[in-house]
Coordinates of C-alpha atoms in Angstrom, one line a residue:
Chain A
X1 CA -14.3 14.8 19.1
X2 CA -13.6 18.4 18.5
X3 CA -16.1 19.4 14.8
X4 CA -13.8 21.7 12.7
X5 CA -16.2 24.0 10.7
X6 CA -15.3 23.7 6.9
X7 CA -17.4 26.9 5.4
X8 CA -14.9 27.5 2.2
X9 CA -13.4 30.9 4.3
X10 CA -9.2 29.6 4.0
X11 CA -7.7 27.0 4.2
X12 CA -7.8 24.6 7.1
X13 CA -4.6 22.6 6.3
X14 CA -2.1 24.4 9.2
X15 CA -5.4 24.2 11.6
X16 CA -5.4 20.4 10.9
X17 CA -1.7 19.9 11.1
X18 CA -1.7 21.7 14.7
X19 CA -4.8 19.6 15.8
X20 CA -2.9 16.1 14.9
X21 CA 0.2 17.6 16.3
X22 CA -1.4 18.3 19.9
X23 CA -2.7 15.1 19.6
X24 CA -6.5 16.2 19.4
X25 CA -9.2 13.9 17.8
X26 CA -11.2 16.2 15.2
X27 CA -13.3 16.1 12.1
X28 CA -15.1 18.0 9.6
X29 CA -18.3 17.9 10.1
X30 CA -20.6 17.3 6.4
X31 CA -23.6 17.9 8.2
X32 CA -25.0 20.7 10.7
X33 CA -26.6 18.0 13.0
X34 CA -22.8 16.4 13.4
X35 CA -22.3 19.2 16.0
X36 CA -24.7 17.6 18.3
X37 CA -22.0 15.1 19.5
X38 CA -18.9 17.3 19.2
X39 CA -16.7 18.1 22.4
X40 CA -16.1 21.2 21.0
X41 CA -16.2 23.8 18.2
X42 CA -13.8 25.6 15.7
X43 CA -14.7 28.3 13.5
X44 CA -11.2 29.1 11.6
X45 CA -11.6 30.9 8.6
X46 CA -9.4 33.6 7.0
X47 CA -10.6 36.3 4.2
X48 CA -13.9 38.9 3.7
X49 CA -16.8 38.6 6.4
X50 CA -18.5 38.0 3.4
X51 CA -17.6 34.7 3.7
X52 CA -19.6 33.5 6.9
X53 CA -22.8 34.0 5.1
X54 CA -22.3 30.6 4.7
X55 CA -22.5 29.3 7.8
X56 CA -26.5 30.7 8.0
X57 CA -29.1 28.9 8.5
X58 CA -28.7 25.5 9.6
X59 CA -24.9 25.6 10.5
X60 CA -25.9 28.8 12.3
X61 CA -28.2 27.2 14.2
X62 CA -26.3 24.1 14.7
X63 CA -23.4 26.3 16.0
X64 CA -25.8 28.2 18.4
X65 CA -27.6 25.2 19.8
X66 CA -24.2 23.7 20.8
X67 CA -23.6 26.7 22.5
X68 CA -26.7 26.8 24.3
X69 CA -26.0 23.4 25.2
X70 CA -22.5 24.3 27.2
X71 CA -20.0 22.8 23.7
X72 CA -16.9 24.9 24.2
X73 CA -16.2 26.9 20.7
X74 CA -13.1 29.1 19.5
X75 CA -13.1 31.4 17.0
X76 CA -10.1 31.6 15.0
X77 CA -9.7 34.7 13.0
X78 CA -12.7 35.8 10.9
X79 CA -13.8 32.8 12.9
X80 CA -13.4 35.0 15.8
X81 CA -15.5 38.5 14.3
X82 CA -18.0 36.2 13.0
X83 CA -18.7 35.7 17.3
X84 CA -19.9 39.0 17.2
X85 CA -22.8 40.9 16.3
X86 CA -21.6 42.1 12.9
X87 CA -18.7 43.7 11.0
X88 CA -18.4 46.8 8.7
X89 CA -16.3 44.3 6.2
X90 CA -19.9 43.3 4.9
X91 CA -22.8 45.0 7.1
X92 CA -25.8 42.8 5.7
X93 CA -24.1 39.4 7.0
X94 CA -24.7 39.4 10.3
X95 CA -22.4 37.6 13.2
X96 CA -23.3 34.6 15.4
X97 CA -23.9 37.5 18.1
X98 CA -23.2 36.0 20.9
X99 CA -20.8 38.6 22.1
X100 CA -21.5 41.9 22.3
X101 CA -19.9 44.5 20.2
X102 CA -19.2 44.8 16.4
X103 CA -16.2 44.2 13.9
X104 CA -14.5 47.5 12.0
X105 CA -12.0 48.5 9.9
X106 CA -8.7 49.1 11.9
X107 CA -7.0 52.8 10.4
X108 CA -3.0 52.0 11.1
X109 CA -1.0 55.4 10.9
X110 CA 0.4 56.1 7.8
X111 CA 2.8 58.8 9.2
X112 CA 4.2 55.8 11.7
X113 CA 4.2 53.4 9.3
X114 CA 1.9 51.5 10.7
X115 CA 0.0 49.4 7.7
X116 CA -3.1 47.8 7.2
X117 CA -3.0 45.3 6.9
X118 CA -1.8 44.4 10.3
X119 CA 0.2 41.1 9.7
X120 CA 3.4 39.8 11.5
X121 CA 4.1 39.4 15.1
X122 CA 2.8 41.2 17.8
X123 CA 2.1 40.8 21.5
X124 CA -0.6 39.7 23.8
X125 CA -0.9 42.5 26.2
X126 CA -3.3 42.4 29.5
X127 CA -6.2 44.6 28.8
X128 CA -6.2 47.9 31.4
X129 CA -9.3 46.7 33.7
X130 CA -7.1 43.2 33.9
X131 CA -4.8 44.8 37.0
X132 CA -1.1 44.4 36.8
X133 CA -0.6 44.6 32.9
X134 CA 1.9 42.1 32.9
X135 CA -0.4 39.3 33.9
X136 CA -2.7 37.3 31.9
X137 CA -5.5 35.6 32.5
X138 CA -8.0 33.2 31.2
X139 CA -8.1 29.7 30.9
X140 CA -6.6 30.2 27.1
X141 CA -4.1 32.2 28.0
X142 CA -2.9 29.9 30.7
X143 CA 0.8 29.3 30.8
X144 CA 2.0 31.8 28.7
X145 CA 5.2 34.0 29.3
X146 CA 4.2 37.6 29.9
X147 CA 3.5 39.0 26.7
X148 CA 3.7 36.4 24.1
X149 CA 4.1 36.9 20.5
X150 CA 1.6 35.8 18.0
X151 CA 0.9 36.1 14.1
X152 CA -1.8 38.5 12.7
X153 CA -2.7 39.2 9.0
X154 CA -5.9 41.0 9.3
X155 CA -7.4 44.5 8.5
X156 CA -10.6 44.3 10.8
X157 CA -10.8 43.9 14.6
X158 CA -13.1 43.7 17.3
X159 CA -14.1 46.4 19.9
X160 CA -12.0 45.6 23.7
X161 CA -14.7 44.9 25.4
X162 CA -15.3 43.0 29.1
X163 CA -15.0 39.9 26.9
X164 CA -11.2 40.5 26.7
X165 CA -8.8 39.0 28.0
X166 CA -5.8 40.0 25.7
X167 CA -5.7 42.9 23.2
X168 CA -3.1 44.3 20.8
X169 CA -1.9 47.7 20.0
X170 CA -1.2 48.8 15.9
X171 CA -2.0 52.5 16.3
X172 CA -4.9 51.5 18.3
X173 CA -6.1 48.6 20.5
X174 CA -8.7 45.7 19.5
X175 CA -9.2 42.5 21.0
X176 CA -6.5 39.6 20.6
X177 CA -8.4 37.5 22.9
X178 CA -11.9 37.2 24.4
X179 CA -13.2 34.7 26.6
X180 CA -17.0 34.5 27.6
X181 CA -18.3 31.2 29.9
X182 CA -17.3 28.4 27.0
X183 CA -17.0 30.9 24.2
X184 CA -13.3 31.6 22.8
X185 CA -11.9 33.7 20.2
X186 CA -8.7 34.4 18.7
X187 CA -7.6 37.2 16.1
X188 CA -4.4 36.1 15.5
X189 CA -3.6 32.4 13.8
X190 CA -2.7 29.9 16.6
X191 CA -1.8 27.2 14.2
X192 CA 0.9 29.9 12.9
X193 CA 2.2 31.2 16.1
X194 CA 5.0 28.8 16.7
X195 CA 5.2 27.4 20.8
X196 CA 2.5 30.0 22.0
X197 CA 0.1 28.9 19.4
X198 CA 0.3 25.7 20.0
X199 CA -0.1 26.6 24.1
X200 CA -2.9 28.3 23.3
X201 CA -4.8 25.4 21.4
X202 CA -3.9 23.1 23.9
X203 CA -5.7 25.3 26.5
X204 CA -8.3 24.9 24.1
X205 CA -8.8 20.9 24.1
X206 CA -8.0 20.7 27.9
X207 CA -11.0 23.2 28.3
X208 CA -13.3 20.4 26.0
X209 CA -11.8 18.1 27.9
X210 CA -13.2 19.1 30.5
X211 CA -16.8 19.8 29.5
Chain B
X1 CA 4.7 46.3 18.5
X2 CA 4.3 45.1 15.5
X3 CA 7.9 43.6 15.4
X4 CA 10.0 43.0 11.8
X5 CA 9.8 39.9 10.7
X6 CA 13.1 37.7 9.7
X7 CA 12.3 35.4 6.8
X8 CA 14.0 32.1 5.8
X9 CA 14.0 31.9 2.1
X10 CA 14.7 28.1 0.6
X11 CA 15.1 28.0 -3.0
X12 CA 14.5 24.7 -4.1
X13 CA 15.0 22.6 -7.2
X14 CA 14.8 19.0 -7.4
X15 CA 13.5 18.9 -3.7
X16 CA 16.7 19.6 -2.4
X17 CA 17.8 23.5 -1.1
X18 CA 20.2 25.3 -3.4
X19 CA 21.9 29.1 -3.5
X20 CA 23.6 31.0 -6.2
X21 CA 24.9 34.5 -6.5
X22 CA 23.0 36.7 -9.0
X23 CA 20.6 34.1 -9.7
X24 CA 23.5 31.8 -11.0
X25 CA 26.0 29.7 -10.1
X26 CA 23.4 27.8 -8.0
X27 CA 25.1 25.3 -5.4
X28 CA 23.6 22.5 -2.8
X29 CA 22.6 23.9 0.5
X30 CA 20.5 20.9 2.3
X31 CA 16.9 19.5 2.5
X32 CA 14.1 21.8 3.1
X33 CA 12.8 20.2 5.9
X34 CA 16.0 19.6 8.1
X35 CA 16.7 23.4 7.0
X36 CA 12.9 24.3 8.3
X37 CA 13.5 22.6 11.6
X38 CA 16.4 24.9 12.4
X39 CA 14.8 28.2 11.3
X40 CA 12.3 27.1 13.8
X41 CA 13.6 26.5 16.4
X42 CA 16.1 29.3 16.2
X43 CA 12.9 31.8 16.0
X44 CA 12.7 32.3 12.4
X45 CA 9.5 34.4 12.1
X46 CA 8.2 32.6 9.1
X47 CA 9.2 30.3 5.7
X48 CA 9.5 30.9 1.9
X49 CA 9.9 28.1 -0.4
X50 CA 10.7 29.3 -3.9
X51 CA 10.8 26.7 -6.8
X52 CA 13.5 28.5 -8.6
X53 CA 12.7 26.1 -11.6
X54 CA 9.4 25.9 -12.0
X55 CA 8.6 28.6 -14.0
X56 CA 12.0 27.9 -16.9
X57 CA 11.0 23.5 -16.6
X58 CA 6.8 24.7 -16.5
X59 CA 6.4 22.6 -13.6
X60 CA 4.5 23.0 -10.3
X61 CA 5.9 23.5 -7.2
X62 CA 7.1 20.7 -5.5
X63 CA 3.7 19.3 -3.3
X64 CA 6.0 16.9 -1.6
X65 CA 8.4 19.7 -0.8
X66 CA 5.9 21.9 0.8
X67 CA 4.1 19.3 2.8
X68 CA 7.4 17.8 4.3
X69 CA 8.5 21.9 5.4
X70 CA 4.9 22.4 7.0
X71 CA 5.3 19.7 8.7
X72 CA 8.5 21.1 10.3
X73 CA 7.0 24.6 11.5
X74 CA 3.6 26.1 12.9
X75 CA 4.8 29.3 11.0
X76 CA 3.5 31.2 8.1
X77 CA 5.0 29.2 4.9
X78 CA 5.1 30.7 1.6
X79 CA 5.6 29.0 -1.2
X80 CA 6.2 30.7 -5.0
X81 CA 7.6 29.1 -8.3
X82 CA 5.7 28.4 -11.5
X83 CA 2.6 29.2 -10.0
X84 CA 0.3 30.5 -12.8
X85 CA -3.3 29.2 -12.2
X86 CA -5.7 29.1 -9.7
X87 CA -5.2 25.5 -10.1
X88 CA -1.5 25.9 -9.3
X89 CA -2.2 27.9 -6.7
X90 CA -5.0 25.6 -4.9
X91 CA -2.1 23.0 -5.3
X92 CA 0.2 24.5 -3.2
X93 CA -2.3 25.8 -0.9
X94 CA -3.2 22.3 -0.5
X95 CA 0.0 21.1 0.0
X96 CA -0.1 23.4 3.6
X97 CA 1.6 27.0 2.2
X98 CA -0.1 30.0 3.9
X99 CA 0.9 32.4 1.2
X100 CA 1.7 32.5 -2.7
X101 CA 4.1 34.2 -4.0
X102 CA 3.4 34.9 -8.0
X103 CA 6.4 37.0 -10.3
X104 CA 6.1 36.0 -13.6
X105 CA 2.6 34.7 -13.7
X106 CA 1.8 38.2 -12.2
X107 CA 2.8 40.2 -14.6
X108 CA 1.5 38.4 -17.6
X109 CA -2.1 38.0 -16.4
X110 CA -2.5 41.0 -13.3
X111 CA -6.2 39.1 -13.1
X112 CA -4.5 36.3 -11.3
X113 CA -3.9 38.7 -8.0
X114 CA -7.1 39.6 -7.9
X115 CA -8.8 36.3 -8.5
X116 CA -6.5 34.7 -5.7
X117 CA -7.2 37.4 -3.4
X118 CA -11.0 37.1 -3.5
X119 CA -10.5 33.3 -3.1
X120 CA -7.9 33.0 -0.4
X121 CA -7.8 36.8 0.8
X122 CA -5.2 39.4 0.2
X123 CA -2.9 38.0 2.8
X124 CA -2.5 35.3 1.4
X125 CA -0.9 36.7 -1.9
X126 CA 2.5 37.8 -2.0
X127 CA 3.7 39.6 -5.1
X128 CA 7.3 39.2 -6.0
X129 CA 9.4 41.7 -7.8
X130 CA 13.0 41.2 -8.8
X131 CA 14.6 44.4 -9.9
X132 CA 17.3 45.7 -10.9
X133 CA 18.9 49.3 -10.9
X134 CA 19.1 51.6 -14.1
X135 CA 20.1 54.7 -14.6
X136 CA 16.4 55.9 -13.1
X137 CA 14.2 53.7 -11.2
X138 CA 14.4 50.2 -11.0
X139 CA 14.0 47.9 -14.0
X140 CA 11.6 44.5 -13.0
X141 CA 12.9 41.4 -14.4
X142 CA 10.6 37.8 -15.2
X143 CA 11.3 34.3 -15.8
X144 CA 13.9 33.5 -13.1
X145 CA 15.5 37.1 -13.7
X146 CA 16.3 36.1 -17.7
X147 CA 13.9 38.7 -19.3
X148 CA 13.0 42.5 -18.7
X149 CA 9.8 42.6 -18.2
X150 CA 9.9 46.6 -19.0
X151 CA 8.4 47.8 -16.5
X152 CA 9.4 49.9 -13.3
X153 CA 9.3 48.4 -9.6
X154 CA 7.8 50.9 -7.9
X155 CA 5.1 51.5 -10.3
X156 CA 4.5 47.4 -10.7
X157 CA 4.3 47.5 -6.9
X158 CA 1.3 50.0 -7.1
X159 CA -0.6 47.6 -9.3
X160 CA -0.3 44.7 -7.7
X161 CA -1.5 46.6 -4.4
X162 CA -4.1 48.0 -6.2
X163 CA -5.2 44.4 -8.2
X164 CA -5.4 42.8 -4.1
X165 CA -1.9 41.8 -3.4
X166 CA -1.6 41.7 0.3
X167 CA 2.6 41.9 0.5
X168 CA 5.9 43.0 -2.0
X169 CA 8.6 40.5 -2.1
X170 CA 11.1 42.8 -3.3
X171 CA 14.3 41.2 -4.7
X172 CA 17.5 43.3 -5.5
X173 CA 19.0 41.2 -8.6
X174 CA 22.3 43.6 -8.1
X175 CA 22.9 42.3 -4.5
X176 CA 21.2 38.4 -4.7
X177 CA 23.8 36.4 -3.1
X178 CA 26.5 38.9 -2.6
X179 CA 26.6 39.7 1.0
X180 CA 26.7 43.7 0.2
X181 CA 23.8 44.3 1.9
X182 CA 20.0 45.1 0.9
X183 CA 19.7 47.9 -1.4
X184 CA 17.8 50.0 1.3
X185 CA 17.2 53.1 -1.2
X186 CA 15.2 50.8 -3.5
X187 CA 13.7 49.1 -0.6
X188 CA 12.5 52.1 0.8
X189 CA 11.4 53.2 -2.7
X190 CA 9.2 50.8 -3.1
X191 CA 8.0 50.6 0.8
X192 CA 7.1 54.4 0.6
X193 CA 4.6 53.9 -2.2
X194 CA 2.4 51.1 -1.6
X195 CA 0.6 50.8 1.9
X196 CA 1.5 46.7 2.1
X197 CA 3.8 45.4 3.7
X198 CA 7.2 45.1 2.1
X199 CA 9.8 42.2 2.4
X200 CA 13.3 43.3 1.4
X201 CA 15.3 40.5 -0.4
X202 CA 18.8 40.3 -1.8
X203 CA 22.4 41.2 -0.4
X204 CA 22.0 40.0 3.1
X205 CA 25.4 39.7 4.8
X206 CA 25.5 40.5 8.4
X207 CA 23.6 41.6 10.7
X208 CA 24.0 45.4 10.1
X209 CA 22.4 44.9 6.8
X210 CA 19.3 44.0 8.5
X211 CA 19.1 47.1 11.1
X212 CA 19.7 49.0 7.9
X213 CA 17.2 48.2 5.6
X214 CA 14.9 47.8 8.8
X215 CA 15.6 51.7 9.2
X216 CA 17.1 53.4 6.0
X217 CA 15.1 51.0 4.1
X218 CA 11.7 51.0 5.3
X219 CA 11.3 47.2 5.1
X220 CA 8.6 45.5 6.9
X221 CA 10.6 41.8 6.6
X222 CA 13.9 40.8 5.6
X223 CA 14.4 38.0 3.9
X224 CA 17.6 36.2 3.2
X225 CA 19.0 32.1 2.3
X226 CA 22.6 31.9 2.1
X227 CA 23.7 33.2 5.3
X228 CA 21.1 31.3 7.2
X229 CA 21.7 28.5 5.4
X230 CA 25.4 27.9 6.1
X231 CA 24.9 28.7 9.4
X232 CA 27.3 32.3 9.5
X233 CA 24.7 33.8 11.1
X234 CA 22.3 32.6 13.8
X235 CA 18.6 33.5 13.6
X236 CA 18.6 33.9 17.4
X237 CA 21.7 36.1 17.7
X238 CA 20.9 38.4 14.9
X239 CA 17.0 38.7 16.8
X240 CA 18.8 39.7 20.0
X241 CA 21.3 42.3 17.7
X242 CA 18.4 44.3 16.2
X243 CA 16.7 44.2 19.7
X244 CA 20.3 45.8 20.9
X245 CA 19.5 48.3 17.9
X246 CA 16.4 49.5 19.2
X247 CA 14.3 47.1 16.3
X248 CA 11.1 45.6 17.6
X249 CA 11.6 41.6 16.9
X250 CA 10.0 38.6 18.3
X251 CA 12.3 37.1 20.9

């Protein structure tokens, strides 16, 4: 049973509609102590960082045990900063942390018309350090055509760290994907992204699965 | 890349699709949902779903409607038409739409962007201008395009970037259902002075139009109905076109 974290950030409609789609058995968990039994963990979530102040305490808590405990969890969007240590959106929340690095403002390039915010399609490219750029890899990633297209609508984004395993380019370059041990985050909206989306969720539940 | 997005516009009344010219005339053009499935699997980048007569018949969007087309696609789904609450707008955003689009609604009570966008972030609220030319500027029309709302569209667009509105809808009036192509100098107009992103709407009639208001026009998304509708152009060939054209599109 995959636990779908409601914490009031969005809307989890299109996240629940791709779940029963692929098939997946999920619910909302009420309680923090739910997580216990969960296969694995999504933190969706769209809007101001603000917004996961409330998951502290004993959500927080709840999240980070199941980590500790070897739960697979994916980030989905603000789902996905919140896996950080923090973001400049709202300094004095602070992120689950458990990947290095923190959230900021992306800048665009008003002279190349490139807006902020960043929403539409762009592509999942192989980060430098990766080898051939064409290639993907990750167990999220797998079975995607070379450079896939996926949905943004976001203004912050995460530093490309050695937690990467995809990152996008608008005016600069900030981490699409990142993939520590059991840990999984997404910047873009899977439940949004047409076929690819959908790939990449299913990577998702094959990894809990597997667990 | 950031590519430009190709939008699929349904407006619907009485759950069913329909299309006029000018915002008249309007005629039957199919069920949302069978329309939806199409876009989709032609490679529509995403899916607006305009009540047309929701705001004239003060009714709420269709739920039913929206639910059935979100059912269809894992794309982003809009959905606009006599929204003019919170209330209205948690309805739709219930129903499964991504986005809300507010015109009218917008321009009586401004408040409403900003109270959306702090609930549902700016992304998710889509401002929708419907202008039409005058002798300098470009006047914005409410209520289904019945009324002039006497105000300009460039200015209006401003506001509503500044009051949290995440993306313009920006509907030419002159060229709705004509075929003439998108008025790109109004387009661009508008796209130059606000830092959101700008849909153009209104005169799409071949595939030129698009790589025109793409580059002359400044647009971020086109957005058309009738020609996708009827099936004269294909979603698919008019992606590989603009990618022909040197235009960055999802393929």
């Amino acid at each position: 049973m995959i636990a779908l974290i409601d914490y009031g950030a969005g809307n989890l409609t299109s996240v629940r509609k791709a779940l029963t789609a692929l098939g997946a058995e999920f619910t909302t968990p009420r309680s923090p102590e739910e997580l216990a039994q969960a296969s694995g963990v999504i933190v969706p979530g769209v809007g101001n960082f603000a917004a996961t102040a409330a998951l502290k305490g004993r959500w927080r808590e709840a999240i980070a045990n199941a980590v500790a405990a070897g739960t697979p969890l994916l980030g989905i969007c603000l789902g996905m900063q919140w896996l950080f240590e923090g973001s400049d959106e709202a300094p004095e929340v602070g992120g689950l942390g458990v990947l290095p690095g923190r959230v900021s403002r992306l800048h665009g390039n008003a002279e190349q018309r490139l807006k902020i915010p960043h929403v539409g399609w762009n592509a999942l490219d192989a980060p430098p350090a990766c080898g051939a750029p064409q290639t993907l890899k990750g167990r999220l990633l797998a079975g995607l055509s070379p450079q896939p297209y996926v949905y943004f609508t976001h203004s912050y984004g995460a530093p490309v760290t050695a937690d990467c395993t995809a990152s996008t380019t608008h005016a600069e370059s900030f981490a699409a994907v990142v993939e520590r041990g059991h840990v999984f985050g997404v910047q873009f909206h899977p439940e949004k992204s047409g076929d690819a989306g959908l790939q990449i969720l299913r990577n998702f539940l094959t990894v809990c699965q597997a667990c | 890349m950031l590519t430009k997005r190709i939008i699929a516009c349904m407006d619907v009344r009485d759950g069913q699709v329909v299309k006029g010219v000018q915002f008249q005339q309007l005629r039957h053009a199919g069920d949302p949902a069978e329309l939806a499935r199409r876009y989709n699997v032609e490679g529509i980048d995403e899916v607006v779903v305009l009540d047309i007569t929701a705001t004239i018949e003060t009714r709420q969007a269709l739920a039913r409607t929206i639910s059935a087309v979100a059912h269809e696609i894992f794309l982003p789904l809009t959905v606009g038409g006599g929204i003019r609450s919170e209330d209205d707008a948690a309805a739709v955003v219930d129903a499964g739409a991504d986005k809300v689009s507010l015109n009218t609604a917008a321009l009586r009570n401004p408040e409403l962007i900003t109270t959306l966008a702090r609930r549902y972030g700016s992304q998710a609220v889509i401002v929708a201008i419907d202008a039409k030319r005058r002798d300098a500027g470009f006047a914005v029309y409410v209520r289904s395009g019945t009324s002039d709302a006497a105000r300009d569209a460039v200015e209006w667009a401003r506001e509503a970037e500044s009051r949290g509105a995440g993306e313009i809808l920006l509907t030419s009036m002159d060229r709705d259902g004509t075929r003439a192509g998108f008025d790109c100098e109004m387009t661009a107009a508008v796209s130059n002075a606000v830092n959101i992103p700008v849909i153009a709407s209104g005169g799409a009639g071949g595939r030129e139009h698009f790589a025109e208001v793409f580059t002359r026009g400044c647009a971020d998304a086109a957005l058309a109905a009738s020609i996708f509708h009827y099936d004269d152009t294909r979603v698919s060939e008019l992606k590989r076109y603009l990618d022909t054209q040197g235009i960055p599109v999802r393929l």
